[in-house]
Amino acid sequence: MQQRQLIIFVLFITITYATQINYFDAQADVQFLPDPITIFANLIQLWTDVTDCPSSACTCQVKANVTSDNDIYPVKFSSEKPNIGSVDIDDLQPNTLYSFTISCIGTTQTITRYIRTGYGHPSKPHNITIILNSKRLKLSWSPPLLPAGPINNYRLTIDQQPIIDNIPKNQFSYDMTEDYIYGQTHIFFLQACNINRQNHSICSNPNDGNVIFPMPITTTLSQGATTPKSSSCILSCSKFLLIFIFFCFFLFN
Ligand SMILES: *[C@@H]1O[C@H](CO)[C@@H](O)[C@H](O)[C@H]1NC(C)=O
Ligand SMILES: *[C@@H]1O[C@H](CO)[C@@H](O)[C@H](O)[C@H]1NC(C)=O
Ligand SMILES: *[C@@H]1O[C@H](CO)[C@@H](O)[C@H](O)[C@H]1NC(C)=O
């Protein structure tokens, strides 16, 4: 009987004083956030719940393979809730798998999580070319060299006009819907876009995917020059004709 009591007592001591890592993941225990998952393109915030630390404050660290040195990040514990800790692991690459291992003073227990960072800004679409294909301009490209995600769509802006946002990810060319007018210069901004877990469209820098289709050379140049001339002639001729009719009207009345 006495022995049983002793065993229970020893068990109680061990349970009470062994530090316990109850929780370790990239999810905050807060109700007010619309999305409590704390995984971003370049940052992962890890949360932990540690009980029965040997001293008044818990001492834990996270080892992550951010660089080849397996950097160590100290966990910060909150003063209001001393068993809740968090750690920011930053300078991460988008859409990349990392391993995170937590360990604490007072226990040999560790927890390891493998977490992939979120999608990021892709680099510009690669190899953007523009050609005059019969009468219409044709823009073509290849996927970005650094996609930072699966690429959701391409978006194109022509001469500041409303954006053509829904070019599917497996389409690598765009034909303009209107015939090219010789002498006109068009400015194109082509972007590659990912959609992140916060449902935001994150695209490559438009200025990186900027192409200009200028006035084509020689033969087309003269054509371009004649078009406005003839149209201005029509205008001045008709004006002249109006004045002539006006004068005739006065003369013969
Ligand atoms: C980190 O380690 C995991 C598991 O070993 C591995 O799959 C992952 O590619 C590593 N990440 C980096 C950035 O080295
Ligand atoms: C770029 O595109 C052109 C035309 O589609 C193609 O001939 C060329 O090989 C491409 N270059 C690269 C580096 O992809
Ligand atoms: C994401 O955004 C699109 C359009 O902006 C919307 O139609 C869709 O419902 C959103 N999805 C979520 C899960 O919020």
mmCIF file of C-alpha atoms and ligand atoms in Angstrom:
data_model
loop_
_atom_site.group_PDB
_atom_site.id
_atom_site.type_symbol
_atom_site.label_atom_id
_atom_site.label_comp_id
_atom_site.label_asym_id
_atom_site.label_seq_id
_atom_site.Cartn_x
_atom_site.Cartn_y
_atom_site.Cartn_z
ATOM 1 C CA MET A 1 0.000 0.000 0.000
ATOM 2 C CA GLN A 2 2.771 2.408 1.012
ATOM 3 C CA GLN A 3 4.773 1.371 -2.046
ATOM 4 C CA ARG A 4 1.844 2.156 -4.346
ATOM 5 C CA GLN A 5 1.497 5.586 -2.809
ATOM 6 C CA LEU A 6 5.195 6.182 -3.362
ATOM 7 C CA ILE A 7 4.974 5.164 -7.014
ATOM 8 C CA ILE A 8 2.032 7.509 -7.539
ATOM 9 C CA PHE A 9 3.967 10.272 -5.802
ATOM 10 C CA VAL A 10 7.063 9.762 -7.975
ATOM 11 C CA LEU A 11 4.896 9.649 -11.088
ATOM 12 C CA PHE A 12 3.236 12.881 -10.002
ATOM 13 C CA ILE A 13 6.616 14.562 -9.548
ATOM 14 C CA THR A 14 7.801 13.426 -12.975
ATOM 15 C CA ILE A 15 4.613 14.515 -14.704
ATOM 16 C CA THR A 16 4.655 17.868 -12.923
ATOM 17 C CA TYR A 17 8.252 18.759 -13.573
ATOM 18 C CA ALA A 18 8.908 17.362 -17.069
ATOM 19 C CA THR A 19 8.703 20.231 -19.543
ATOM 20 C CA GLN A 20 6.119 19.418 -22.155
ATOM 21 C CA ILE A 21 5.938 20.824 -25.713
ATOM 22 C CA ASN A 22 2.208 20.572 -26.374
ATOM 23 C CA TYR A 23 2.004 22.384 -29.648
ATOM 24 C CA PHE A 24 4.312 23.580 -32.428
ATOM 25 C CA ASP A 25 3.014 24.768 -35.805
ATOM 26 C CA ALA A 26 2.555 27.761 -38.111
ATOM 27 C CA GLN A 27 -0.890 28.571 -36.816
ATOM 28 C CA ALA A 28 -1.752 31.201 -34.228
ATOM 29 C CA ASP A 29 -4.367 30.460 -31.583
ATOM 30 C CA VAL A 30 -6.262 33.684 -32.177
ATOM 31 C CA GLN A 31 -9.913 33.817 -33.127
ATOM 32 C CA PHE A 32 -10.031 37.355 -34.533
ATOM 33 C CA LEU A 33 -7.760 36.650 -37.506
ATOM 34 C CA PRO A 34 -9.609 35.616 -40.692
ATOM 35 C CA ASP A 35 -6.777 33.204 -41.501
ATOM 36 C CA PRO A 36 -4.759 32.053 -38.470
ATOM 37 C CA ILE A 37 -2.192 30.253 -40.672
ATOM 38 C CA THR A 38 1.039 32.239 -40.472
ATOM 39 C CA ILE A 39 2.769 31.068 -43.645
ATOM 40 C CA PHE A 40 3.902 33.749 -46.095
ATOM 41 C CA ALA A 41 6.207 33.943 -49.106
ATOM 42 C CA ASN A 42 9.324 35.028 -47.203
ATOM 43 C CA LEU A 43 8.293 34.507 -43.584
ATOM 44 C CA ILE A 44 6.924 31.699 -41.433
ATOM 45 C CA GLN A 45 5.765 32.493 -37.926
ATOM 46 C CA LEU A 46 5.781 29.453 -35.645
ATOM 47 C CA TRP A 47 3.737 29.118 -32.487
ATOM 48 C CA THR A 48 4.303 26.863 -29.530
ATOM 49 C CA ASP A 49 2.623 25.930 -26.255
ATOM 50 C CA VAL A 50 5.088 24.729 -23.605
ATOM 51 C CA THR A 51 4.147 23.784 -20.049
ATOM 52 C CA ASP A 52 6.041 22.873 -16.883
ATOM 53 C CA CYS A 53 9.232 24.712 -17.612
ATOM 54 C CA PRO A 54 11.892 24.291 -14.889
ATOM 55 C CA SER A 55 12.244 28.014 -14.197
ATOM 56 C CA SER A 56 9.569 30.718 -14.290
ATOM 57 C CA ALA A 57 10.180 31.374 -17.998
ATOM 58 C CA CYS A 58 10.438 28.734 -20.726
ATOM 59 C CA THR A 59 13.598 28.581 -22.796
ATOM 60 C CA CYS A 60 13.146 27.063 -26.252
ATOM 61 C CA GLN A 61 14.773 27.368 -29.640
ATOM 62 C CA VAL A 62 13.948 26.449 -33.213
ATOM 63 C CA LYS A 63 16.478 25.019 -35.630
ATOM 64 C CA ALA A 64 15.690 25.691 -39.297
ATOM 65 C CA ASN A 65 17.523 24.869 -42.514
ATOM 66 C CA VAL A 66 17.316 28.413 -43.889
ATOM 67 C CA THR A 67 21.022 28.412 -44.642
ATOM 68 C CA SER A 68 23.329 25.418 -44.735
ATOM 69 C CA ASP A 69 24.415 26.306 -41.165
ATOM 70 C CA ASN A 70 20.984 25.266 -39.749
ATOM 71 C CA ASP A 71 20.354 28.543 -37.980
ATOM 72 C CA ILE A 72 18.998 28.718 -34.426
ATOM 73 C CA TYR A 73 16.113 31.045 -33.581
ATOM 74 C CA PRO A 74 15.149 31.766 -29.944
ATOM 75 C CA VAL A 75 11.440 31.477 -29.080
ATOM 76 C CA LYS A 76 9.866 34.555 -27.464
ATOM 77 C CA PHE A 77 7.311 33.838 -24.738
ATOM 78 C CA SER A 78 4.487 36.221 -24.016
ATOM 79 C CA SER A 79 4.293 37.925 -20.615
ATOM 80 C CA GLU A 80 0.491 37.590 -20.440
ATOM 81 C CA LYS A 81 0.459 33.898 -21.408
ATOM 82 C CA PRO A 82 3.880 32.595 -20.298
ATOM 83 C CA ASN A 83 3.424 29.173 -21.933
ATOM 84 C CA ILE A 84 2.645 30.601 -25.418
ATOM 85 C CA GLY A 85 5.698 31.366 -27.526
ATOM 86 C CA SER A 86 6.339 32.423 -31.099
ATOM 87 C CA VAL A 87 9.272 32.836 -33.435
ATOM 88 C CA ASP A 88 9.604 34.565 -36.820
ATOM 89 C CA ILE A 89 11.712 32.753 -39.374
ATOM 90 C CA ASP A 90 12.374 35.281 -42.136
ATOM 91 C CA ASP A 91 14.534 35.708 -45.229
ATOM 92 C CA LEU A 92 12.893 32.599 -46.694
ATOM 93 C CA GLN A 93 12.528 31.778 -50.376
ATOM 94 C CA PRO A 94 8.964 31.550 -51.744
ATOM 95 C CA ASN A 95 7.426 28.128 -52.478
ATOM 96 C CA THR A 96 10.299 26.330 -50.733
ATOM 97 C CA LEU A 97 10.158 23.499 -48.199
ATOM 98 C CA TYR A 98 11.919 24.041 -44.882
ATOM 99 C CA SER A 99 12.271 21.949 -41.741
ATOM 100 C CA PHE A 100 11.760 23.452 -38.262
ATOM 101 C CA THR A 101 12.684 21.649 -35.054
ATOM 102 C CA ILE A 102 11.832 22.944 -31.599
ATOM 103 C CA SER A 103 13.698 21.945 -28.436
ATOM 104 C CA CYS A 104 13.377 23.299 -24.883
ATOM 105 C CA ILE A 105 15.404 23.294 -21.687
ATOM 106 C CA GLY A 106 13.989 20.691 -19.293
ATOM 107 C CA THR A 107 13.080 18.033 -21.848
ATOM 108 C CA THR A 108 14.646 15.868 -24.506
ATOM 109 C CA GLN A 109 11.406 16.044 -26.481
ATOM 110 C CA THR A 110 11.575 17.742 -29.896
ATOM 111 C CA ILE A 111 8.918 18.381 -32.548
ATOM 112 C CA THR A 112 9.812 18.791 -36.229
ATOM 113 C CA ARG A 113 7.543 20.368 -38.850
ATOM 114 C CA TYR A 114 8.112 20.485 -42.598
ATOM 115 C CA ILE A 115 6.464 23.581 -44.015
ATOM 116 C CA ARG A 116 6.513 25.059 -47.494
ATOM 117 C CA THR A 117 6.519 28.861 -47.801
ATOM 118 C CA GLY A 118 3.746 30.599 -49.739
ATOM 119 C CA TYR A 119 3.811 31.657 -53.378
ATOM 120 C CA GLY A 120 5.664 34.865 -54.134
ATOM 121 C CA HIS A 121 6.159 37.396 -56.899
ATOM 122 C CA PRO A 122 7.340 35.616 -60.064
ATOM 123 C CA SER A 123 10.093 37.071 -62.205
ATOM 124 C CA LYS A 124 8.967 38.565 -65.528
ATOM 125 C CA PRO A 125 7.763 36.331 -68.353
ATOM 126 C CA HIS A 126 10.876 35.180 -70.167
ATOM 127 C CA ASN A 127 11.844 35.917 -73.762
ATOM 128 C CA ILE A 128 9.057 38.345 -74.665
ATOM 129 C CA THR A 129 8.940 38.888 -78.421
ATOM 130 C CA ILE A 130 6.614 40.864 -80.613
ATOM 131 C CA ILE A 131 6.057 40.406 -84.332
ATOM 132 C CA LEU A 132 3.744 41.779 -86.989
ATOM 133 C CA ASN A 133 1.883 38.674 -88.143
ATOM 134 C CA SER A 134 0.132 39.646 -91.406
ATOM 135 C CA LYS A 135 -1.832 42.690 -90.156
ATOM 136 C CA ARG A 136 -1.861 42.048 -86.440
ATOM 137 C CA LEU A 137 0.694 42.244 -83.694
ATOM 138 C CA LYS A 138 1.472 38.996 -81.952
ATOM 139 C CA LEU A 139 3.119 38.964 -78.544
ATOM 140 C CA SER A 140 4.748 35.740 -77.346
ATOM 141 C CA TRP A 141 6.690 34.706 -74.285
ATOM 142 C CA SER A 142 7.953 31.802 -72.167
ATOM 143 C CA PRO A 143 7.240 31.131 -68.458
ATOM 144 C CA PRO A 144 9.288 33.095 -65.913
ATOM 145 C CA LEU A 145 12.680 31.715 -64.953
ATOM 146 C CA LEU A 146 11.844 32.142 -61.222
ATOM 147 C CA PRO A 147 8.091 31.392 -61.007
ATOM 148 C CA ALA A 148 7.880 31.387 -57.146
ATOM 149 C CA GLY A 149 4.700 29.294 -57.489
ATOM 150 C CA PRO A 150 2.644 27.444 -60.117
ATOM 151 C CA ILE A 151 1.720 30.667 -62.096
ATOM 152 C CA ASN A 152 -2.016 31.274 -62.164
ATOM 153 C CA ASN A 153 -2.327 33.628 -65.140
ATOM 154 C CA TYR A 154 -0.648 36.282 -67.268
ATOM 155 C CA ARG A 155 -1.849 39.847 -67.397
ATOM 156 C CA LEU A 156 -1.298 42.266 -70.240
ATOM 157 C CA THR A 157 -1.698 46.038 -70.404
ATOM 158 C CA ILE A 158 -1.665 47.646 -73.850
ATOM 159 C CA ASP A 159 -1.208 51.435 -74.070
ATOM 160 C CA GLN A 160 -2.593 51.896 -70.523
ATOM 161 C CA GLN A 161 -5.849 50.315 -71.684
ATOM 162 C CA PRO A 162 -7.947 48.098 -69.414
ATOM 163 C CA ILE A 163 -5.927 45.134 -68.357
ATOM 164 C CA ILE A 164 -6.304 41.773 -70.066
ATOM 165 C CA ASP A 165 -6.081 39.792 -66.858
ATOM 166 C CA ASN A 166 -7.278 36.326 -67.743
ATOM 167 C CA ILE A 167 -4.591 34.952 -70.060
ATOM 168 C CA PRO A 168 -4.363 31.317 -68.869
ATOM 169 C CA LYS A 169 -1.075 29.958 -67.548
ATOM 170 C CA ASN A 170 -0.697 27.552 -70.487
ATOM 171 C CA GLN A 171 -1.086 30.282 -73.136
ATOM 172 C CA PHE A 172 2.182 31.813 -74.306
ATOM 173 C CA SER A 173 1.038 34.248 -76.978
ATOM 174 C CA TYR A 174 -1.498 36.969 -77.498
ATOM 175 C CA ASP A 175 -2.875 38.267 -80.807
ATOM 176 C CA MET A 176 -4.134 41.820 -80.859
ATOM 177 C CA THR A 177 -7.784 41.989 -81.855
ATOM 178 C CA GLU A 178 -7.350 45.023 -84.131
ATOM 179 C CA ASP A 179 -5.268 45.475 -87.270
ATOM 180 C CA TYR A 180 -2.024 47.307 -86.751
ATOM 181 C CA ILE A 181 -2.078 50.900 -88.017
ATOM 182 C CA TYR A 182 1.273 51.764 -89.552
ATOM 183 C CA GLY A 183 3.069 54.475 -87.708
ATOM 184 C CA GLN A 184 1.434 53.739 -84.397
ATOM 185 C CA THR A 185 3.557 52.832 -81.379
ATOM 186 C CA HIS A 186 2.220 50.366 -78.855
ATOM 187 C CA ILE A 187 3.506 49.842 -75.336
ATOM 188 C CA PHE A 188 2.920 46.471 -73.707
ATOM 189 C CA PHE A 189 3.350 45.446 -70.092
ATOM 190 C CA LEU A 190 3.247 41.698 -69.590
ATOM 191 C CA GLN A 191 3.171 40.216 -66.094
ATOM 192 C CA ALA A 192 3.147 36.675 -64.698
ATOM 193 C CA CYS A 193 0.924 36.209 -61.625
ATOM 194 C CA ASN A 194 0.517 33.804 -58.723
ATOM 195 C CA ILE A 195 -2.397 33.727 -56.286
ATOM 196 C CA ASN A 196 -1.255 33.381 -52.695
ATOM 197 C CA ARG A 197 -3.085 31.693 -49.803
ATOM 198 C CA GLN A 198 -4.488 35.075 -48.733
ATOM 199 C CA ASN A 199 -6.140 35.046 -52.203
ATOM 200 C CA HIS A 200 -4.130 38.024 -53.454
ATOM 201 C CA SER A 201 -2.866 38.174 -56.992
ATOM 202 C CA ILE A 202 0.886 38.700 -56.811
ATOM 203 C CA CYS A 203 2.505 39.517 -60.123
ATOM 204 C CA SER A 204 5.911 40.227 -61.574
ATOM 205 C CA ASN A 205 6.980 43.878 -61.816
ATOM 206 C CA PRO A 206 5.204 45.319 -64.906
ATOM 207 C CA ASN A 207 8.254 47.392 -65.855
ATOM 208 C CA ASP A 208 10.338 44.227 -66.163
ATOM 209 C CA GLY A 209 7.964 42.861 -68.821
ATOM 210 C CA ASN A 210 7.756 46.059 -70.819
ATOM 211 C CA VAL A 211 7.988 45.894 -74.628
ATOM 212 C CA ILE A 212 7.439 48.635 -77.151
ATOM 213 C CA PHE A 213 6.396 48.025 -80.728
ATOM 214 C CA PRO A 214 7.550 51.122 -82.589
ATOM 215 C CA MET A 215 6.822 52.356 -86.074
ATOM 216 C CA PRO A 216 8.254 49.780 -88.484
ATOM 217 C CA ILE A 217 11.044 50.926 -90.800
ATOM 218 C CA THR A 218 11.131 52.434 -94.368
ATOM 219 C CA THR A 219 8.175 51.233 -96.512
ATOM 220 C CA THR A 220 5.827 51.283 -93.574
ATOM 221 C CA LEU A 221 7.149 54.696 -92.541
ATOM 222 C CA SER A 222 6.030 56.321 -95.823
ATOM 223 C CA GLN A 223 2.659 54.608 -95.547
ATOM 224 C CA GLY A 224 2.333 55.969 -92.060
ATOM 225 C CA ALA A 225 3.148 59.449 -93.250
ATOM 226 C CA THR A 226 0.638 59.440 -96.143
ATOM 227 C CA THR A 227 -2.330 58.388 -94.038
ATOM 228 C CA PRO A 228 -2.542 61.539 -91.916
ATOM 229 C CA LYS A 229 -1.756 63.763 -94.952
ATOM 230 C CA SER A 230 -4.628 62.398 -97.039
ATOM 231 C CA SER A 231 -7.027 62.636 -94.151
ATOM 232 C CA SER A 232 -6.054 66.276 -93.472
ATOM 233 C CA CYS A 233 -6.539 66.992 -97.224
ATOM 234 C CA ILE A 234 -10.055 65.614 -97.043
ATOM 235 C CA LEU A 235 -10.700 67.945 -94.147
ATOM 236 C CA SER A 236 -9.286 71.117 -95.788
ATOM 237 C CA CYS A 237 -10.858 70.265 -99.181
ATOM 238 C CA SER A 238 -14.283 69.874 -97.687
ATOM 239 C CA LYS A 239 -13.772 73.163 -95.816
ATOM 240 C CA PHE A 240 -12.818 74.821 -99.094
ATOM 241 C CA LEU A 241 -15.901 73.352 -100.750
ATOM 242 C CA LEU A 242 -18.157 74.711 -98.008
ATOM 243 C CA ILE A 243 -16.724 78.241 -98.378
ATOM 244 C CA PHE A 244 -17.150 78.006 -102.154
ATOM 245 C CA ILE A 245 -20.848 77.020 -101.812
ATOM 246 C CA PHE A 246 -21.315 79.810 -99.281
ATOM 247 C CA PHE A 247 -19.883 82.406 -101.685
ATOM 248 C CA CYS A 248 -21.938 81.098 -104.605
ATOM 249 C CA PHE A 249 -25.054 81.392 -102.476
ATOM 250 C CA PHE A 250 -24.282 85.095 -101.823
ATOM 251 C CA LEU A 251 -23.328 85.858 -105.432
ATOM 252 C CA PHE A 252 -26.462 84.398 -106.968
ATOM 253 C CA ASN A 253 -28.938 85.935 -104.534
HETATM 254 C C1 LIG B 1 15.207 21.486 -45.465
HETATM 255 O O1 LIG B 1 15.142 20.136 -45.059
HETATM 256 C C2 LIG B 1 14.118 19.355 -45.654
HETATM 257 C C3 LIG B 1 14.133 17.980 -45.038
HETATM 258 O O2 LIG B 1 15.406 17.459 -44.987
HETATM 259 C C4 LIG B 1 14.354 19.304 -47.169
HETATM 260 O O3 LIG B 1 13.350 18.531 -47.783
HETATM 261 C C5 LIG B 1 14.342 20.719 -47.691
HETATM 262 O O4 LIG B 1 14.607 20.718 -49.077
HETATM 263 C C6 LIG B 1 15.382 21.572 -46.974
HETATM 264 N N1 LIG B 1 15.210 22.936 -47.414
HETATM 265 C C7 LIG B 1 16.231 23.723 -47.769
HETATM 266 C C8 LIG B 1 15.883 25.102 -48.189
HETATM 267 O O5 LIG B 1 17.378 23.337 -47.732
HETATM 268 C C1 LIG B 2 12.583 33.116 -77.616
HETATM 269 O O1 LIG B 2 11.461 33.014 -78.498
HETATM 270 C C2 LIG B 2 11.804 32.823 -79.857
HETATM 271 C C3 LIG B 2 10.524 32.870 -80.673
HETATM 272 O O2 LIG B 2 9.481 32.176 -80.102
HETATM 273 C C4 LIG B 2 12.559 31.513 -79.993
HETATM 274 O O3 LIG B 2 12.942 31.342 -81.315
HETATM 275 C C5 LIG B 2 13.772 31.543 -79.083
HETATM 276 O O4 LIG B 2 14.424 30.296 -79.125
HETATM 277 C C6 LIG B 2 13.389 31.843 -77.659
HETATM 278 N N1 LIG B 2 14.550 31.972 -76.824
HETATM 279 C C7 LIG B 2 14.620 31.443 -75.608
HETATM 280 C C8 LIG B 2 15.905 31.692 -74.879
HETATM 281 O O5 LIG B 2 13.708 30.791 -75.119
HETATM 282 C C1 LIG B 3 -10.647 34.676 -54.114
HETATM 283 O O1 LIG B 3 -10.867 35.826 -54.944
HETATM 284 C C2 LIG B 3 -11.753 35.602 -56.020
HETATM 285 C C3 LIG B 3 -11.807 36.867 -56.888
HETATM 286 O O2 LIG B 3 -11.077 37.905 -56.377
HETATM 287 C C4 LIG B 3 -13.130 35.233 -55.479
HETATM 288 O O3 LIG B 3 -14.006 34.978 -56.554
HETATM 289 C C5 LIG B 3 -13.003 33.985 -54.596
HETATM 290 O O4 LIG B 3 -14.246 33.682 -54.013
HETATM 291 C C6 LIG B 3 -11.969 34.201 -53.513
HETATM 292 N N1 LIG B 3 -11.755 32.944 -52.782
HETATM 293 C C7 LIG B 3 -11.597 32.904 -51.476
HETATM 294 C C8 LIG B 3 -11.372 31.550 -50.907
HETATM 295 O O5 LIG B 3 -11.632 33.899 -50.762
#
